[in-house]
Coordinates of N, CA and C in Angstrom, one line a residue:
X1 N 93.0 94.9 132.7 CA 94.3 95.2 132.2 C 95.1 94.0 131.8
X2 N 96.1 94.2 131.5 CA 97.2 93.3 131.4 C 98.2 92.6 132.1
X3 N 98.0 92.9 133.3 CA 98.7 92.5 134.9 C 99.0 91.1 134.8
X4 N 98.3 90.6 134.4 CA 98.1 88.9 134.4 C 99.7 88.4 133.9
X5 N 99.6 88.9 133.0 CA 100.9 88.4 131.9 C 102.3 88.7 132.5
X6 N 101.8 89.5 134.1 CA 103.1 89.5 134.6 C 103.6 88.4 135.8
X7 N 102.4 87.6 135.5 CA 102.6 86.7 136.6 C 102.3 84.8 136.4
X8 N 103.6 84.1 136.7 CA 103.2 83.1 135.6 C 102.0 82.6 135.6
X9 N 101.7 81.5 134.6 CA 102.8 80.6 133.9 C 103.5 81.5 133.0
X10 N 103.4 82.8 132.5 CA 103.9 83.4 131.4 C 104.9 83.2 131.1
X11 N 106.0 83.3 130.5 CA 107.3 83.1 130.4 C 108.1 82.3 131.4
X12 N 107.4 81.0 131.6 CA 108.0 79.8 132.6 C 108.8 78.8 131.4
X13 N 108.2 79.0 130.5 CA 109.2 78.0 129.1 C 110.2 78.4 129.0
X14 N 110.6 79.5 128.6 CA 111.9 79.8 128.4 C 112.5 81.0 128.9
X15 N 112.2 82.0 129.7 CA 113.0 82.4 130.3 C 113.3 82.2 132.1
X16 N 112.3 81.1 132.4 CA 111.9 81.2 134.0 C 111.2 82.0 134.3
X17 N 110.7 83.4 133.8 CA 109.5 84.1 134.9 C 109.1 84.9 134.0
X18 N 108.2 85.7 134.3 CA 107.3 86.3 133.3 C 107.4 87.5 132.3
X19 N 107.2 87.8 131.1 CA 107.8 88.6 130.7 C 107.2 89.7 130.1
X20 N 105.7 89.7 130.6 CA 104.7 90.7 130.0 C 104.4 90.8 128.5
X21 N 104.8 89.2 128.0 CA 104.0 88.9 127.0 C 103.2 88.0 126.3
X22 N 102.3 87.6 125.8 CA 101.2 86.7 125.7 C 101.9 85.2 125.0
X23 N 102.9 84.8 126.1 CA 103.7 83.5 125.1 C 104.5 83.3 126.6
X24 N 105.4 81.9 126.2 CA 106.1 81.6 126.9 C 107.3 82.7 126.9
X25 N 107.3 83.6 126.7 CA 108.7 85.0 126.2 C 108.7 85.3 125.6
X26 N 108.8 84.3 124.4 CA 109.5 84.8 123.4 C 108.4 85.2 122.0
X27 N 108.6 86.0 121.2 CA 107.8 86.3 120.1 C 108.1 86.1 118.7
X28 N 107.4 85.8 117.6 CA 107.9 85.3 116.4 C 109.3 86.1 116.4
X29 N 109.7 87.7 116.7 CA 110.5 88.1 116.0 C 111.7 87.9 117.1
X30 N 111.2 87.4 117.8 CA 112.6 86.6 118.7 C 113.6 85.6 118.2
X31 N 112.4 84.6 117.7 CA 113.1 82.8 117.0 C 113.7 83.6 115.3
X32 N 113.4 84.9 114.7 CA 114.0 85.2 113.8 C 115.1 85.8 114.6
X33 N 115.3 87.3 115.2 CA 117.1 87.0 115.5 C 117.7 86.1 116.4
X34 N 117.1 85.5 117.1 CA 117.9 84.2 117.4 C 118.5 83.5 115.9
X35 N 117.5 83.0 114.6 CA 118.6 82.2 113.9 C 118.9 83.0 112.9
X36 N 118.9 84.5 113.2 CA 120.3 85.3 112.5 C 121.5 85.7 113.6
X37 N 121.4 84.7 115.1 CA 122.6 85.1 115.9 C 122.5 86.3 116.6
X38 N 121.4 86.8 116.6 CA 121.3 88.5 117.4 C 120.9 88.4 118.4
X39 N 120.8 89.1 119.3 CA 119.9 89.1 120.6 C 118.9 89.7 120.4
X40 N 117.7 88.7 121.2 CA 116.4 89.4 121.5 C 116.6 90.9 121.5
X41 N 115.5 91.7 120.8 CA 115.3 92.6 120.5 C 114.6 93.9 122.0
X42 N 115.2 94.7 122.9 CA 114.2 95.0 123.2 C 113.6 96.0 123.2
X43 N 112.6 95.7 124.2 CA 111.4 97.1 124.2 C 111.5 98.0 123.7
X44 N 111.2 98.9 123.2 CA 111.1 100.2 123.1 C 111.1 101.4 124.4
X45 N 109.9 101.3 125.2 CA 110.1 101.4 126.2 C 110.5 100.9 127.4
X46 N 111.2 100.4 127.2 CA 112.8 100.1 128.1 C 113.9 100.7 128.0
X47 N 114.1 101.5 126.6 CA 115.2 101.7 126.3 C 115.9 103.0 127.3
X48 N 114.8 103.5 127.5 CA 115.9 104.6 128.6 C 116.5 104.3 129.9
X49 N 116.0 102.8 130.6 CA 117.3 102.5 131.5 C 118.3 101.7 130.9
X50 N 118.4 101.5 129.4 CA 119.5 101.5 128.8 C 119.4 100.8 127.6
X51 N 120.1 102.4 126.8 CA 119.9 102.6 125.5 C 120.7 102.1 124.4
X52 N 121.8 101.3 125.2 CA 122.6 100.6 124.5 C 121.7 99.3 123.9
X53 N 120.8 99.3 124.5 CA 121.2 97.6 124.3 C 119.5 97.8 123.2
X54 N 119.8 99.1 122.1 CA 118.7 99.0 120.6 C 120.1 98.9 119.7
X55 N 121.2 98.4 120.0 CA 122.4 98.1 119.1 C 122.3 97.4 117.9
X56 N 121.3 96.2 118.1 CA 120.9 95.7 117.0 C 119.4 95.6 116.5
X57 N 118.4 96.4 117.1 CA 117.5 96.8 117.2 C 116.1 96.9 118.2
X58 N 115.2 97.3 118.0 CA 114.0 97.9 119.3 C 112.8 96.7 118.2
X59 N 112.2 96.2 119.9 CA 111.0 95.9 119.6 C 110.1 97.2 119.6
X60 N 108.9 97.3 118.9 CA 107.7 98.4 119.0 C 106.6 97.8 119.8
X61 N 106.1 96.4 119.5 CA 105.2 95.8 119.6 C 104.7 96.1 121.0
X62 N 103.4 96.2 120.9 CA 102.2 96.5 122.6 C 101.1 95.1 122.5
X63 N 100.9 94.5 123.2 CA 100.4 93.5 123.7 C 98.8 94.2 123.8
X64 N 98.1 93.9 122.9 CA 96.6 94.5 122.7 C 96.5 94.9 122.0
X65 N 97.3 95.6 121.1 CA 97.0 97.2 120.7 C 96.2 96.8 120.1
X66 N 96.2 98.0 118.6 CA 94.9 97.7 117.8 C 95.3 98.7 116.6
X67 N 94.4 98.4 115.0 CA 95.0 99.0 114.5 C 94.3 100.5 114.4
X68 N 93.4 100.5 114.8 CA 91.8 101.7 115.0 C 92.8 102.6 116.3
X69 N 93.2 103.5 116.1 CA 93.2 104.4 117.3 C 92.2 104.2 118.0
X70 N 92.9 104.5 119.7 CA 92.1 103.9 120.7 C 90.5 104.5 120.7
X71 N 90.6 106.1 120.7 CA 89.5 106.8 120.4 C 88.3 106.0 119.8
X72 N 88.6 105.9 118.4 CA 87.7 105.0 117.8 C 86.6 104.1 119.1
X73 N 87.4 103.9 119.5 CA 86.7 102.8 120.3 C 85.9 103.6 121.3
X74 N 86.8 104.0 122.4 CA 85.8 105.2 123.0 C 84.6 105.7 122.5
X75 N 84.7 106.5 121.8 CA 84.2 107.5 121.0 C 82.8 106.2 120.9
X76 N 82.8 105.4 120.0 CA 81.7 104.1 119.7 C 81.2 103.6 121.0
X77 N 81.6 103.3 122.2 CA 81.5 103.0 123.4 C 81.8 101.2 123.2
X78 N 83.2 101.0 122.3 CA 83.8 99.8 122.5 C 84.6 99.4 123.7
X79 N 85.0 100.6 124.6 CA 86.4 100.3 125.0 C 86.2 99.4 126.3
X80 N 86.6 98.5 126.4 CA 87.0 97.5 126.9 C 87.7 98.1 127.9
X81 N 88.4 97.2 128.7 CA 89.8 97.1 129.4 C 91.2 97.3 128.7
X82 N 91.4 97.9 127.9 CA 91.7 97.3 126.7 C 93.7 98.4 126.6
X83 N 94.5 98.6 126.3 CA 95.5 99.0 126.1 C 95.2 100.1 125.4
X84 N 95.4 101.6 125.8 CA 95.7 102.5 124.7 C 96.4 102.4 123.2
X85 N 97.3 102.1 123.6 CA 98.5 101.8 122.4 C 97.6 101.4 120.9
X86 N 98.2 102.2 119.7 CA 97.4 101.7 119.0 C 98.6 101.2 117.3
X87 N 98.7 100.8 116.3 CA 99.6 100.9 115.3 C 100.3 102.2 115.2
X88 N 99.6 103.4 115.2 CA 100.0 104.9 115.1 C 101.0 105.2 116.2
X89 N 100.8 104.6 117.1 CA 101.5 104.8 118.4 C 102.3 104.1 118.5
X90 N 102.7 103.1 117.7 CA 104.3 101.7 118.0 C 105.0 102.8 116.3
X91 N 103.8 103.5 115.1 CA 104.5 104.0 114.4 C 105.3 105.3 114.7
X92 N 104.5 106.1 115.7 CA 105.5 107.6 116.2 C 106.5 106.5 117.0
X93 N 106.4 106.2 117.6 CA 107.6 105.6 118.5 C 108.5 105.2 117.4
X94 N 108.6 104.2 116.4 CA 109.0 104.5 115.4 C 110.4 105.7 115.0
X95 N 109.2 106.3 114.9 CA 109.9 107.7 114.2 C 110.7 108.5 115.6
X96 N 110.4 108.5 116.2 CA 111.0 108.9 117.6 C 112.2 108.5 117.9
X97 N 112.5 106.7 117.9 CA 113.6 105.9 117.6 C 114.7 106.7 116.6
X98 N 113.9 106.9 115.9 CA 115.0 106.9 114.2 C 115.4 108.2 114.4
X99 N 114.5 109.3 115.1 CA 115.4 110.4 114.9 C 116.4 110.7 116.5
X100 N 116.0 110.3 117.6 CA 116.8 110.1 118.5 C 118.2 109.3 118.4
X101 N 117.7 108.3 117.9 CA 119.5 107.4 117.4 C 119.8 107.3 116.4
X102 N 118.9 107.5 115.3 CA 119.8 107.9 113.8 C 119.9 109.1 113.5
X103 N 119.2 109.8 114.1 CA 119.5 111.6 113.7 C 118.7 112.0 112.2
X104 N 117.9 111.3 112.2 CA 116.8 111.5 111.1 C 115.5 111.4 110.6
X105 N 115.1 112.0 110.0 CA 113.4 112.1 110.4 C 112.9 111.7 108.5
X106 N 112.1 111.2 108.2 CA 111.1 111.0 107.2 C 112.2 110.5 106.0
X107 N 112.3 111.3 104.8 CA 112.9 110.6 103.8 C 114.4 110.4 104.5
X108 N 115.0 111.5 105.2 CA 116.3 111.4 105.0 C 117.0 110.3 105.6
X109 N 115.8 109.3 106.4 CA 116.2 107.7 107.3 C 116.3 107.2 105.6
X110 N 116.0 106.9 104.1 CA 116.0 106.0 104.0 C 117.9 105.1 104.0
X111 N 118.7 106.2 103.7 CA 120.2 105.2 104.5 C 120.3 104.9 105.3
X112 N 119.8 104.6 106.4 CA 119.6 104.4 108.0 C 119.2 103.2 108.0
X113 N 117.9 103.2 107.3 CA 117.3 102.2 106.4 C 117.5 101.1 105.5
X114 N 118.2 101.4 104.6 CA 118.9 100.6 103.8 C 119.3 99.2 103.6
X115 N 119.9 98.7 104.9 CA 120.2 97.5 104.8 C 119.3 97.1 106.5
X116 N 118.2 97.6 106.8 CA 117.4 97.2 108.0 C 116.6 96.3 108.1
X117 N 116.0 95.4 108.5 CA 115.1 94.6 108.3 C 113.8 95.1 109.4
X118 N 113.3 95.1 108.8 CA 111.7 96.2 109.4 C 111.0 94.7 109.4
X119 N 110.0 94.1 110.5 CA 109.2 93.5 110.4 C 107.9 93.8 111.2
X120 N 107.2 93.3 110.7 CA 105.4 93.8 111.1 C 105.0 92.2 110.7
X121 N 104.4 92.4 112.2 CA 103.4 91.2 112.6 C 102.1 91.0 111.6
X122 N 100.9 90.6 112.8 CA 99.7 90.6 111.9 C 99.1 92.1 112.5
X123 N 98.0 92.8 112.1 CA 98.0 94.0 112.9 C 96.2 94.0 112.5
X124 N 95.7 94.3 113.4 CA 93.9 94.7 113.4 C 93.1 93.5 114.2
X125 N 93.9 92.4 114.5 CA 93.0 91.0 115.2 C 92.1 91.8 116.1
X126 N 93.0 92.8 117.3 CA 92.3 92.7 118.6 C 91.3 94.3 118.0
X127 N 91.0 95.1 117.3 CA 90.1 95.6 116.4 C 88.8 94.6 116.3
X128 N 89.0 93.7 115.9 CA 87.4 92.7 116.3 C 87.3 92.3 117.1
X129 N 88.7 92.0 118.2 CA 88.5 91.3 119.0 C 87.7 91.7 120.4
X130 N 87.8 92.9 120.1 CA 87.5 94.1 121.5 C 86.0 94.4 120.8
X131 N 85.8 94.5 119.7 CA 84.2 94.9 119.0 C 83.1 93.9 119.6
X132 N 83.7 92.3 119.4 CA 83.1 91.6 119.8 C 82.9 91.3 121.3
X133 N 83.8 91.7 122.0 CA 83.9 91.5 123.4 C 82.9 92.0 124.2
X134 N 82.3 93.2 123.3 CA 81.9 94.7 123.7 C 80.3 94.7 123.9
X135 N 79.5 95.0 124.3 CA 77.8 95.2 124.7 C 77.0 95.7 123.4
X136 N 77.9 96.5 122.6 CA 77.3 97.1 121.7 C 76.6 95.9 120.2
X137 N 75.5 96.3 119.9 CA 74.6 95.2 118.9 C 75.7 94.7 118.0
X138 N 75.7 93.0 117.3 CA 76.2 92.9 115.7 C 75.6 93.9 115.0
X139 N 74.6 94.5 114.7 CA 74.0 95.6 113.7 C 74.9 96.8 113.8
X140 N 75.3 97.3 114.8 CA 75.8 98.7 115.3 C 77.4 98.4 115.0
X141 N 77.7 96.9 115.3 CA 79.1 96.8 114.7 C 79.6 96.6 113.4
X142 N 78.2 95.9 112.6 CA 78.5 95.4 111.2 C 78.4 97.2 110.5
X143 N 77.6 98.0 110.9 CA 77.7 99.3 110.5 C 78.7 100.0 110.3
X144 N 79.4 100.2 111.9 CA 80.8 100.4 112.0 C 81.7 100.1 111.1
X145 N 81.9 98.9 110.5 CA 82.7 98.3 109.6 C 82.9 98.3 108.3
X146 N 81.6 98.6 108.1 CA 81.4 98.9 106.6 C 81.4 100.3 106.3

């Protein structure tokens, strides 16, 4: 699991104690609203012990995920230790966000949208990274892939 990340050195740089994510705290899209003046962005799921504070927006991001639904992996007998969460799943959360506090679902977000700044990381690393980790042959994975 991911336990680890909750116990330092993890977030000993800059916030003093750990913050359940693979850095000293903070994440690229941190040091961007930091120098647009905003506060750290948070969690998504956090937001229900308090929903105020997606005012200037929600992180999605899961520490593992992948871009392959988890299944995939299962299903092939990749799965690792590895975090359910997968792109699909930070994207319904997504949509779950926008219609819970914008009050709208598919096209009719795009004014909600408008002047938003939407960012996406890199997405599919840990997709090889768990393939490779895994017992299963290079031949059975190079298959997979192609």
């Amino acid at each position: 699991g991911y336990g680890h990340v909750s116990s330092p050195p993890y977030g000993v740089t800059f916030f003093h104690r750990p913050t359940n994510r693979y850095s000293d705290g903070r994440l690229v899209i941190d040091f961007v609203a930091q120098s647009l003046s905003l506060p750290f962005l948070p969690p998504f799921r956090g937001l229900a012990s308090s929903p105020s504070a997606a005012a200037h927006g929600v992180n999605f991001a899961v520490a593992g995920s992948t871009a392959i639904d988890h299944e995939f992996f299962v299903k092939n007998n990749l799965n690792l230790d590895t975090t359910p969460q997968s792109l699909l799943t930070q994207l319904l959360w997504f949509s779950k966000y926008l219609e819970s506090h914008e009050g709208c679902r598919g096209k009719a977000c795009r004014g909600a949208l408008r002047d938003a700044l939407v960012w996406v990381g890199e997405i599919g690393v840990n997709d090889y990274a768990y393939t490779l980790g895994s017992n299963v042959s290079g031949d059975t994975i190079q298959k997979l892939a192609i």
